[in-house]
DNA sequence: GGGACTCGATACTGGGTTTC
DNA sequence: GAAACCCAGTATCGAGTCCC
């Protein structure tokens, strides 16, 4: 055994350290299974097991402990995981750096996760690409909560645009847009003149965006937590459906002001600030260390940031009221 | 409780590469 | 060119879990 006597990290240097072990470690952190990590790296399970045992010897730590069917990382594994992922991302970017990203001639598909903000940013992004980056394709993916981090880790998405405030510290993030709460309704169907009073708002029937199980959705839940009990009749999975329902029914649709001010006029709907004191979380962009160093993703981030800045500078219909 | 199944670890082997 | 070494493969075992 060539490494006989090499029992701790004190006894090796980078010259003797197989950097593939870092890839193995990273795969274990992401898959939490020797078999799955092996499949991910396209090697057999014993080879992966051997990699793990080598890592255990070199780092003088169990690194992963089997608990049930899951290989749980130890405190030491957790402590070094972010640094290892960062090193691998940087190495990848160095290797890819010679292919300097040129959007005008690049052929690439980006996978972008959205919780529900694609209507705000995607149309402008696609319009820009049609002119300046015709070889770029965008695949929008629906993501929620913890799925964002998982999808970023596994490379299922290149970056994500989210509207919830909790972003794990290991990911980079940037605030794109502040938003307030708006309500829209068809003035021909709902007996409200001008901006609805709080009494009128609370007395109305409502349609909300409900992306998951609860008919109230995130916004409806915020409103209830603020002490307002609304008669929510319909929960729909997208803004366009809510707008269409509000257009043909005597109902109020409540949604972020940026969506409302952009799309309500197409349905002949009146737009006003929602008369409930709710602070909506801002819209943020989240990406991993890979997105930090990948020139292509850097370009995409810059495009999205620029579009968001344009939306902000256009002025806020509701803020002006 | 016991059998079936899953999954990780270990022993051994063979192919490819490196070193002398 | 032969020996040493490295790496990943197969075969097998044991521990844990699931399900009847």
mmCIF file of C-alpha atoms (C1' of nucleotides) in Angstrom:
data_model
loop_
_atom_site.group_PDB
_atom_site.id
_atom_site.type_symbol
_atom_site.label_atom_id
_atom_site.label_comp_id
_atom_site.label_asym_id
_atom_site.label_seq_id
_atom_site.Cartn_x
_atom_site.Cartn_y
_atom_site.Cartn_z
ATOM 1 C CA UNK A 1 0.000 0.000 0.000
ATOM 2 C CA UNK A 2 1.684 3.144 -1.241
ATOM 3 C CA UNK A 3 0.086 5.323 1.412
ATOM 4 C CA UNK A 4 1.130 3.100 4.328
ATOM 5 C CA UNK A 5 1.827 5.301 7.288
ATOM 6 C CA UNK A 6 -0.067 8.246 5.783
ATOM 7 C CA UNK A 7 -2.657 8.542 8.467
ATOM 8 C CA UNK A 8 -3.460 12.201 8.767
ATOM 9 C CA UNK A 9 -3.733 15.392 6.795
ATOM 10 C CA UNK A 10 -0.411 16.434 8.345
ATOM 11 C CA UNK A 11 1.352 13.848 6.230
ATOM 12 C CA UNK A 12 0.367 14.804 2.737
ATOM 13 C CA UNK A 13 0.701 17.680 0.410
ATOM 14 C CA UNK A 14 -1.025 18.672 -2.806
ATOM 15 C CA UNK A 15 1.573 16.831 -4.855
ATOM 16 C CA UNK A 16 0.428 13.554 -3.335
ATOM 17 C CA UNK A 17 -3.253 14.440 -3.063
ATOM 18 C CA UNK A 18 -5.430 13.186 -5.907
ATOM 19 C CA UNK A 19 -7.734 16.107 -6.655
ATOM 20 C CA UNK A 20 -10.303 13.637 -7.955
ATOM 21 C CA UNK A 21 -10.898 12.897 -4.284
ATOM 22 C CA UNK A 22 -12.346 16.392 -3.960
ATOM 23 C CA UNK A 23 -14.764 15.598 -6.761
ATOM 24 C CA UNK A 24 -15.679 12.393 -4.950
ATOM 25 C CA UNK A 25 -16.197 14.312 -1.717
ATOM 26 C CA UNK A 26 -18.354 16.894 -3.480
ATOM 27 C CA UNK A 27 -20.464 14.156 -5.049
ATOM 28 C CA UNK A 28 -20.918 12.522 -1.645
ATOM 29 C CA UNK A 29 -22.034 15.818 -0.131
ATOM 30 C CA UNK A 30 -24.623 16.231 -2.853
ATOM 31 C CA UNK A 31 -25.868 12.650 -3.113
ATOM 32 C CA UNK A 32 -25.448 11.467 0.509
ATOM 33 C CA UNK A 33 -24.953 7.963 -0.879
ATOM 34 C CA UNK A 34 -21.855 6.103 -2.049
ATOM 35 C CA UNK A 35 -23.817 4.306 -4.750
ATOM 36 C CA UNK A 36 -25.500 7.468 -6.059
ATOM 37 C CA UNK A 37 -22.261 9.453 -5.876
ATOM 38 C CA UNK A 38 -20.523 6.694 -7.829
ATOM 39 C CA UNK A 39 -23.250 6.773 -10.476
ATOM 40 C CA UNK A 40 -22.961 10.541 -10.666
ATOM 41 C CA UNK A 41 -19.221 10.258 -11.339
ATOM 42 C CA UNK A 42 -19.731 7.265 -13.675
ATOM 43 C CA UNK A 43 -17.585 4.949 -11.594
ATOM 44 C CA UNK A 44 -18.553 1.789 -9.740
ATOM 45 C CA UNK A 45 -19.604 1.796 -6.132
ATOM 46 C CA UNK A 46 -16.458 0.022 -4.790
ATOM 47 C CA UNK A 47 -14.276 2.608 -6.479
ATOM 48 C CA UNK A 48 -16.322 5.317 -4.799
ATOM 49 C CA UNK A 49 -16.107 3.478 -1.513
ATOM 50 C CA UNK A 50 -12.353 3.301 -1.938
ATOM 51 C CA UNK A 51 -12.205 7.024 -2.655
ATOM 52 C CA UNK A 52 -14.168 7.643 0.522
ATOM 53 C CA UNK A 53 -11.893 5.452 2.598
ATOM 54 C CA UNK A 54 -8.868 7.280 1.195
ATOM 55 C CA UNK A 55 -10.462 10.610 2.078
ATOM 56 C CA UNK A 56 -11.202 9.318 5.571
ATOM 57 C CA UNK A 57 -7.582 8.355 6.039
ATOM 58 C CA UNK A 58 -6.179 11.589 4.615
ATOM 59 C CA UNK A 59 -8.525 13.868 6.507
ATOM 60 C CA UNK A 60 -8.513 11.736 9.645
ATOM 61 C CA UNK A 61 -12.280 11.881 9.930
ATOM 62 C CA UNK A 62 -15.182 9.565 9.161
ATOM 63 C CA UNK A 63 -16.600 12.358 6.922
ATOM 64 C CA UNK A 64 -19.831 10.410 6.314
ATOM 65 C CA UNK A 65 -21.643 8.192 8.785
ATOM 66 C CA UNK A 66 -24.356 5.835 7.668
ATOM 67 C CA UNK A 67 -27.633 6.595 9.436
ATOM 68 C CA UNK A 68 -30.349 4.392 8.041
ATOM 69 C CA UNK A 69 -30.066 4.604 4.285
ATOM 70 C CA UNK A 70 -28.382 7.997 4.323
ATOM 71 C CA UNK A 71 -24.694 8.817 4.597
ATOM 72 C CA UNK A 72 -24.793 11.813 6.923
ATOM 73 C CA UNK A 73 -21.818 14.190 6.742
ATOM 74 C CA UNK A 74 -19.855 14.766 9.928
ATOM 75 C CA UNK A 75 -19.223 18.230 11.310
ATOM 76 C CA UNK A 76 -15.833 18.253 9.598
ATOM 77 C CA UNK A 77 -17.377 17.288 6.250
ATOM 78 C CA UNK A 78 -19.940 20.056 6.609
ATOM 79 C CA UNK A 79 -17.178 22.492 7.543
ATOM 80 C CA UNK A 80 -15.102 21.883 4.412
ATOM 81 C CA UNK A 81 -17.962 21.263 1.954
ATOM 82 C CA UNK A 82 -18.457 24.862 0.844
ATOM 83 C CA UNK A 83 -14.715 25.412 0.328
ATOM 84 C CA UNK A 84 -14.386 22.217 -1.688
ATOM 85 C CA UNK A 85 -17.354 23.121 -3.902
ATOM 86 C CA UNK A 86 -15.899 26.574 -4.394
ATOM 87 C CA UNK A 87 -12.481 25.203 -5.370
ATOM 88 C CA UNK A 88 -14.054 22.831 -7.902
ATOM 89 C CA UNK A 89 -16.179 25.603 -9.388
ATOM 90 C CA UNK A 90 -13.166 27.849 -9.736
ATOM 91 C CA UNK A 91 -11.137 25.069 -11.292
ATOM 92 C CA UNK A 92 -13.906 24.464 -13.791
ATOM 93 C CA UNK A 93 -14.104 28.133 -14.668
ATOM 94 C CA UNK A 94 -10.331 28.290 -15.194
ATOM 95 C CA UNK A 95 -10.522 25.309 -17.537
ATOM 96 C CA UNK A 96 -13.441 26.842 -19.421
ATOM 97 C CA UNK A 97 -11.974 30.340 -19.420
ATOM 98 C CA UNK A 98 -10.366 29.879 -22.821
ATOM 99 C CA UNK A 99 -13.874 29.682 -24.261
ATOM 100 C CA UNK A 100 -14.610 33.317 -23.491
ATOM 101 C CA UNK A 101 -18.368 33.731 -23.589
ATOM 102 C CA UNK A 102 -19.664 35.708 -26.542
ATOM 103 C CA UNK A 103 -23.466 35.937 -26.446
ATOM 104 C CA UNK A 104 -23.661 36.995 -30.087
ATOM 105 C CA UNK A 105 -22.365 33.646 -31.323
ATOM 106 C CA UNK A 106 -22.781 31.368 -28.284
ATOM 107 C CA UNK A 107 -24.991 28.278 -28.480
ATOM 108 C CA UNK A 108 -26.190 27.464 -24.997
ATOM 109 C CA UNK A 109 -29.278 26.625 -22.991
ATOM 110 C CA UNK A 110 -29.695 28.277 -19.606
ATOM 111 C CA UNK A 111 -31.933 26.730 -17.000
ATOM 112 C CA UNK A 112 -33.423 29.392 -14.769
ATOM 113 C CA UNK A 113 -35.496 28.639 -11.709
ATOM 114 C CA UNK A 114 -38.452 30.849 -10.860
ATOM 115 C CA UNK A 115 -40.838 30.669 -7.954
ATOM 116 C CA UNK A 116 -43.344 32.875 -9.776
ATOM 117 C CA UNK A 117 -41.539 35.914 -11.246
ATOM 118 C CA UNK A 118 -41.007 34.770 -14.817
ATOM 119 C CA UNK A 119 -43.720 37.157 -16.070
ATOM 120 C CA UNK A 120 -41.693 40.084 -14.760
ATOM 121 C CA UNK A 121 -38.333 39.288 -16.287
ATOM 122 C CA UNK A 122 -38.595 36.566 -18.910
ATOM 123 C CA UNK A 123 -40.392 38.491 -21.679
ATOM 124 C CA UNK A 124 -37.803 41.269 -21.648
ATOM 125 C CA UNK A 125 -34.950 38.786 -21.426
ATOM 126 C CA UNK A 126 -36.211 36.809 -24.407
ATOM 127 C CA UNK A 127 -36.744 40.021 -26.397
ATOM 128 C CA UNK A 128 -33.169 41.064 -25.727
ATOM 129 C CA UNK A 129 -31.796 37.677 -26.669
ATOM 130 C CA UNK A 130 -33.639 37.685 -29.964
ATOM 131 C CA UNK A 131 -31.532 40.672 -30.924
ATOM 132 C CA UNK A 132 -28.195 40.163 -29.230
ATOM 133 C CA UNK A 133 -27.936 36.444 -28.436
ATOM 134 C CA UNK A 134 -29.890 34.393 -30.980
ATOM 135 C CA UNK A 135 -28.134 31.140 -30.070
ATOM 136 C CA UNK A 136 -29.116 31.308 -26.426
ATOM 137 C CA UNK A 137 -32.084 29.306 -25.187
ATOM 138 C CA UNK A 138 -33.804 29.696 -21.844
ATOM 139 C CA UNK A 139 -35.606 26.937 -19.999
ATOM 140 C CA UNK A 140 -37.681 28.246 -17.114
ATOM 141 C CA UNK A 141 -38.096 25.800 -14.242
ATOM 142 C CA UNK A 142 -40.521 26.099 -11.312
ATOM 143 C CA UNK A 143 -38.681 25.939 -7.976
ATOM 144 C CA UNK A 144 -39.796 26.308 -4.368
ATOM 145 C CA UNK A 145 -38.048 26.768 -1.038
ATOM 146 C CA UNK A 146 -35.288 24.243 -0.399
ATOM 147 C CA UNK A 147 -35.517 23.010 -3.986
ATOM 148 C CA UNK A 148 -33.587 26.105 -5.068
ATOM 149 C CA UNK A 149 -30.422 25.107 -3.269
ATOM 150 C CA UNK A 150 -30.760 21.497 -4.300
ATOM 151 C CA UNK A 151 -31.309 22.430 -7.945
ATOM 152 C CA UNK A 152 -28.303 24.778 -7.894
ATOM 153 C CA UNK A 153 -26.118 22.136 -6.254
ATOM 154 C CA UNK A 154 -27.079 19.469 -8.732
ATOM 155 C CA UNK A 155 -26.707 21.729 -11.744
ATOM 156 C CA UNK A 156 -30.407 21.415 -12.554
ATOM 157 C CA UNK A 157 -30.562 25.197 -12.817
ATOM 158 C CA UNK A 158 -27.904 27.809 -13.562
ATOM 159 C CA UNK A 159 -29.453 30.467 -11.361
ATOM 160 C CA UNK A 160 -32.774 31.257 -9.791
ATOM 161 C CA UNK A 161 -35.059 34.227 -9.328
ATOM 162 C CA UNK A 162 -37.012 33.917 -6.102
ATOM 163 C CA UNK A 163 -39.356 35.954 -3.963
ATOM 164 C CA UNK A 164 -38.834 34.456 -0.541
ATOM 165 C CA UNK A 165 -36.440 36.032 1.917
ATOM 166 C CA UNK A 166 -34.550 32.997 3.228
ATOM 167 C CA UNK A 167 -31.473 32.336 1.107
ATOM 168 C CA UNK A 168 -28.890 29.916 2.563
ATOM 169 C CA UNK A 169 -25.621 31.710 3.234
ATOM 170 C CA UNK A 170 -23.607 29.443 0.957
ATOM 171 C CA UNK A 171 -25.305 30.867 -2.131
ATOM 172 C CA UNK A 172 -24.710 34.239 -3.681
ATOM 173 C CA UNK A 173 -27.747 36.441 -3.964
ATOM 174 C CA UNK A 174 -28.680 39.900 -5.128
ATOM 175 C CA UNK A 175 -31.855 41.872 -4.612
ATOM 176 C CA UNK A 176 -33.469 42.749 -7.929
ATOM 177 C CA UNK A 177 -36.805 44.406 -7.210
ATOM 178 C CA UNK A 178 -38.849 45.688 -4.333
ATOM 179 C CA UNK A 179 -42.536 45.026 -4.678
ATOM 180 C CA UNK A 180 -45.701 46.048 -2.913
ATOM 181 C CA UNK A 181 -49.128 44.487 -2.891
ATOM 182 C CA UNK A 182 -51.705 45.467 -5.497
ATOM 183 C CA UNK A 183 -55.266 44.447 -6.095
ATOM 184 C CA UNK A 184 -56.964 44.314 -9.480
ATOM 185 C CA UNK A 185 -60.626 43.984 -10.393
ATOM 186 C CA UNK A 186 -63.072 44.604 -13.208
ATOM 187 C CA UNK A 187 -64.817 47.922 -12.405
ATOM 188 C CA UNK A 188 -67.778 46.865 -14.559
ATOM 189 C CA UNK A 189 -68.408 43.802 -12.389
ATOM 190 C CA UNK A 190 -67.367 44.894 -8.906
ATOM 191 C CA UNK A 191 -69.260 47.706 -7.193
ATOM 192 C CA UNK A 192 -66.177 49.625 -6.130
ATOM 193 C CA UNK A 193 -65.346 53.107 -7.288
ATOM 194 C CA UNK A 194 -61.634 53.892 -7.389
ATOM 195 C CA UNK A 195 -59.259 52.402 -4.877
ATOM 196 C CA UNK A 196 -61.151 49.939 -2.668
ATOM 197 C CA UNK A 197 -61.334 50.807 1.018
ATOM 198 C CA UNK A 198 -60.163 48.210 3.474
ATOM 199 C CA UNK A 199 -63.800 47.461 4.300
ATOM 200 C CA UNK A 200 -64.624 46.934 0.631
ATOM 201 C CA UNK A 201 -61.513 44.824 0.167
ATOM 202 C CA UNK A 202 -62.284 42.585 3.141
ATOM 203 C CA UNK A 203 -65.919 42.173 2.048
ATOM 204 C CA UNK A 204 -65.029 41.099 -1.513
ATOM 205 C CA UNK A 205 -64.483 37.619 -2.885
ATOM 206 C CA UNK A 206 -60.875 36.899 -3.890
ATOM 207 C CA UNK A 207 -58.708 34.974 -6.293
ATOM 208 C CA UNK A 208 -55.117 34.330 -5.208
ATOM 209 C CA UNK A 209 -52.008 32.783 -6.670
ATOM 210 C CA UNK A 210 -51.589 29.411 -4.942
ATOM 211 C CA UNK A 211 -48.511 27.579 -6.185
ATOM 212 C CA UNK A 212 -48.622 24.832 -3.602
ATOM 213 C CA UNK A 213 -51.267 23.048 -1.534
ATOM 214 C CA UNK A 214 -52.829 25.983 0.340
ATOM 215 C CA UNK A 215 -55.505 27.910 -1.606
ATOM 216 C CA UNK A 216 -54.205 31.135 -0.003
ATOM 217 C CA UNK A 217 -50.754 30.850 -1.472
ATOM 218 C CA UNK A 218 -47.813 32.768 -0.008
ATOM 219 C CA UNK A 219 -49.450 36.205 -0.271
ATOM 220 C CA UNK A 220 -52.785 35.077 1.146
ATOM 221 C CA UNK A 221 -50.954 33.490 4.055
ATOM 222 C CA UNK A 222 -49.072 36.746 4.741
ATOM 223 C CA UNK A 223 -52.386 38.609 4.762
ATOM 224 C CA UNK A 224 -53.967 36.119 7.144
ATOM 225 C CA UNK A 225 -50.923 36.308 9.441
ATOM 226 C CA UNK A 226 -51.443 40.077 9.505
ATOM 227 C CA UNK A 227 -54.915 39.436 10.907
ATOM 228 C CA UNK A 228 -57.096 39.827 7.822
ATOM 229 C CA UNK A 229 -59.479 37.012 6.995
ATOM 230 C CA UNK A 230 -60.336 37.069 3.302
ATOM 231 C CA UNK A 231 -62.979 35.116 1.426
ATOM 232 C CA UNK A 232 -60.638 33.352 -1.003
ATOM 233 C CA UNK A 233 -62.752 31.574 -3.578
ATOM 234 C CA UNK A 234 -60.133 30.543 -6.094
ATOM 235 C CA UNK A 235 -56.467 29.614 -5.946
ATOM 236 C CA UNK A 236 -54.708 29.385 -9.287
ATOM 237 C CA UNK A 237 -51.120 28.541 -10.188
ATOM 238 C CA UNK A 238 -50.331 31.541 -12.363
ATOM 239 C CA UNK A 239 -50.956 35.253 -12.611
ATOM 240 C CA UNK A 240 -52.577 35.176 -16.035
ATOM 241 C CA UNK A 241 -55.298 32.835 -14.814
ATOM 242 C CA UNK A 242 -55.943 35.103 -11.838
ATOM 243 C CA UNK A 243 -56.162 38.156 -14.102
ATOM 244 C CA UNK A 244 -58.516 36.389 -16.497
ATOM 245 C CA UNK A 245 -60.749 35.279 -13.625
ATOM 246 C CA UNK A 246 -60.823 38.821 -12.228
ATOM 247 C CA UNK A 247 -61.720 40.058 -15.702
ATOM 248 C CA UNK A 248 -64.861 37.926 -15.965
ATOM 249 C CA UNK A 249 -65.944 37.582 -12.315
ATOM 250 C CA UNK A 250 -66.785 40.083 -9.551
ATOM 251 C CA UNK A 251 -63.630 39.213 -7.665
ATOM 252 C CA UNK A 252 -60.432 40.897 -6.577
ATOM 253 C CA UNK A 253 -57.107 39.415 -7.557
ATOM 254 C CA UNK A 254 -54.257 40.351 -5.242
ATOM 255 C CA UNK A 255 -50.693 40.169 -6.512
ATOM 256 C CA UNK A 256 -47.373 42.043 -6.582
ATOM 257 C CA UNK A 257 -47.737 45.558 -7.975
ATOM 258 C CA UNK A 258 -45.129 44.979 -10.685
ATOM 259 C CA UNK A 259 -47.149 42.164 -12.224
ATOM 260 C CA UNK A 260 -50.434 43.998 -11.780
ATOM 261 C CA UNK A 261 -49.265 47.271 -13.294
ATOM 262 C CA UNK A 262 -47.759 45.503 -16.290
ATOM 263 C CA UNK A 263 -50.578 43.130 -17.190
ATOM 264 C CA UNK A 264 -53.883 44.332 -15.699
ATOM 265 C CA UNK A 265 -54.596 46.815 -18.487
ATOM 266 C CA UNK A 266 -54.560 43.970 -21.019
ATOM 267 C CA UNK A 267 -57.568 42.512 -19.208
ATOM 268 C CA UNK A 268 -59.353 45.853 -18.726
ATOM 269 C CA UNK A 269 -58.781 45.688 -14.982
ATOM 270 C CA UNK A 270 -58.408 48.534 -12.500
ATOM 271 C CA UNK A 271 -55.191 48.448 -10.435
ATOM 272 C CA UNK A 272 -54.840 49.901 -6.947
ATOM 273 C CA UNK A 273 -52.685 49.337 -3.887
ATOM 274 C CA UNK A 274 -54.078 46.541 -1.731
ATOM 275 C CA UNK A 275 -55.510 48.225 1.396
ATOM 276 C CA UNK A 276 -53.723 45.898 3.810
ATOM 277 C CA UNK A 277 -50.329 46.695 5.390
ATOM 278 C CA UNK A 278 -48.285 43.783 4.059
ATOM 279 C CA UNK A 279 -44.547 43.864 3.359
ATOM 280 C CA UNK A 280 -43.864 41.652 0.384
ATOM 281 C CA UNK A 281 -40.429 40.039 0.190
ATOM 282 C CA UNK A 282 -38.248 41.498 -2.520
ATOM 283 C CA UNK A 283 -37.442 39.630 -5.716
ATOM 284 C CA UNK A 284 -33.885 38.297 -5.570
ATOM 285 C CA UNK A 285 -31.522 36.415 -7.834
ATOM 286 C CA UNK A 286 -29.682 33.426 -6.332
ATOM 287 C CA UNK A 287 -26.728 31.550 -7.793
ATOM 288 C CA UNK A 288 -23.984 29.187 -6.698
ATOM 289 C CA UNK A 289 -20.215 29.478 -6.769
ATOM 290 C CA UNK A 290 -20.364 27.993 -10.276
ATOM 291 C CA UNK A 291 -22.588 30.857 -11.364
ATOM 292 C CA UNK A 292 -20.141 33.260 -9.791
ATOM 293 C CA UNK A 293 -17.259 32.141 -11.967
ATOM 294 C CA UNK A 294 -18.932 30.952 -15.186
ATOM 295 C CA UNK A 295 -18.648 33.800 -17.749
ATOM 296 C CA UNK A 296 -21.880 32.723 -19.437
ATOM 297 C CA UNK A 297 -23.839 32.840 -16.199
ATOM 298 C CA UNK A 298 -22.152 36.135 -15.352
ATOM 299 C CA UNK A 299 -23.554 37.485 -18.622
ATOM 300 C CA UNK A 300 -27.033 36.152 -17.850
ATOM 301 C CA UNK A 301 -26.932 37.670 -14.357
ATOM 302 C CA UNK A 302 -25.932 41.017 -15.810
ATOM 303 C CA UNK A 303 -28.801 40.879 -18.311
ATOM 304 C CA UNK A 304 -31.351 40.074 -15.616
ATOM 305 C CA UNK A 305 -29.939 42.755 -13.326
ATOM 306 C CA UNK A 306 -30.186 45.291 -16.138
ATOM 307 C CA UNK A 307 -33.774 44.331 -16.924
ATOM 308 C CA UNK A 308 -34.691 44.649 -13.244
ATOM 309 C CA UNK A 309 -33.028 48.066 -13.099
ATOM 310 C CA UNK A 310 -35.086 49.090 -16.129
ATOM 311 C CA UNK A 311 -38.286 47.981 -14.440
ATOM 312 C CA UNK A 312 -37.362 50.009 -11.368
ATOM 313 C CA UNK A 313 -36.470 53.117 -13.352
ATOM 314 C CA UNK A 314 -39.719 52.969 -15.332
ATOM 315 C CA UNK A 315 -41.447 54.083 -12.143
ATOM 316 C CA UNK A 316 -43.955 52.379 -9.981
ATOM 317 C CA UNK A 317 -47.540 52.955 -10.980
ATOM 318 C CA UNK A 318 -48.744 52.322 -7.462
ATOM 319 C CA UNK A 319 -45.995 54.143 -5.630
ATOM 320 C CA UNK A 320 -46.976 57.298 -7.485
ATOM 321 C CA UNK A 321 -50.551 57.117 -6.277
ATOM 322 C "C1'" DG B 1 -39.544 -12.753 13.613
ATOM 323 C "C1'" DG B 2 -37.630 -13.941 9.372
ATOM 324 C "C1'" DG B 3 -36.763 -13.468 4.558
ATOM 325 C "C1'" DA B 4 -35.831 -10.205 0.895
ATOM 326 C "C1'" DC B 5 -33.652 -6.316 -0.348
ATOM 327 C "C1'" DT B 6 -30.465 -2.325 -0.287
ATOM 328 C "C1'" DC B 7 -26.205 -0.388 0.411
ATOM 329 C "C1'" DG B 8 -21.423 0.161 1.993
ATOM 330 C "C1'" DA B 9 -16.948 -2.190 2.807
ATOM 331 C "C1'" DT B 10 -13.359 -5.340 1.691
ATOM 332 C "C1'" DA B 11 -10.533 -8.717 -0.868
ATOM 333 C "C1'" DC B 12 -8.870 -9.807 -4.952
ATOM 334 C "C1'" DT B 13 -7.943 -9.144 -9.962
ATOM 335 C "C1'" DG B 14 -6.773 -7.180 -14.377
ATOM 336 C "C1'" DG B 15 -5.567 -3.431 -17.419
ATOM 337 C "C1'" DG B 16 -3.012 0.649 -18.094
ATOM 338 C "C1'" DT B 17 0.772 3.702 -16.863
ATOM 339 C "C1'" DT B 18 5.115 4.910 -14.948
ATOM 340 C "C1'" DT B 19 9.730 4.138 -13.638
ATOM 341 C "C1'" DC B 20 14.095 2.247 -13.922
ATOM 342 C "C1'" DG C 1 11.136 -4.675 -21.336
ATOM 343 C "C1'" DA C 2 10.077 -5.891 -16.721
ATOM 344 C "C1'" DA C 3 8.628 -4.559 -12.260
ATOM 345 C "C1'" DA C 4 5.995 -1.509 -9.531
ATOM 346 C "C1'" DC C 5 2.188 1.111 -8.998
ATOM 347 C "C1'" DC C 6 -2.454 2.966 -9.614
ATOM 348 C "C1'" DC C 7 -7.135 2.661 -10.501
ATOM 349 C "C1'" DA C 8 -11.429 0.645 -11.237
ATOM 350 C "C1'" DG C 9 -13.593 -3.640 -11.932
ATOM 351 C "C1'" DT C 10 -16.061 -8.158 -9.924
ATOM 352 C "C1'" DA C 11 -17.347 -11.038 -6.206
ATOM 353 C "C1'" DT C 12 -18.712 -11.350 -1.761
ATOM 354 C "C1'" DC C 13 -19.857 -10.290 2.953
ATOM 355 C "C1'" DG C 14 -22.191 -7.877 6.650
ATOM 356 C "C1'" DA C 15 -25.279 -4.439 8.549
ATOM 357 C "C1'" DG C 16 -29.485 -2.157 8.323
ATOM 358 C "C1'" DT C 17 -34.240 -1.652 6.662
ATOM 359 C "C1'" DC C 18 -38.600 -3.046 4.891
ATOM 360 C "C1'" DC C 19 -42.470 -5.857 4.538
ATOM 361 C "C1'" DC C 20 -45.332 -9.813 5.161
#
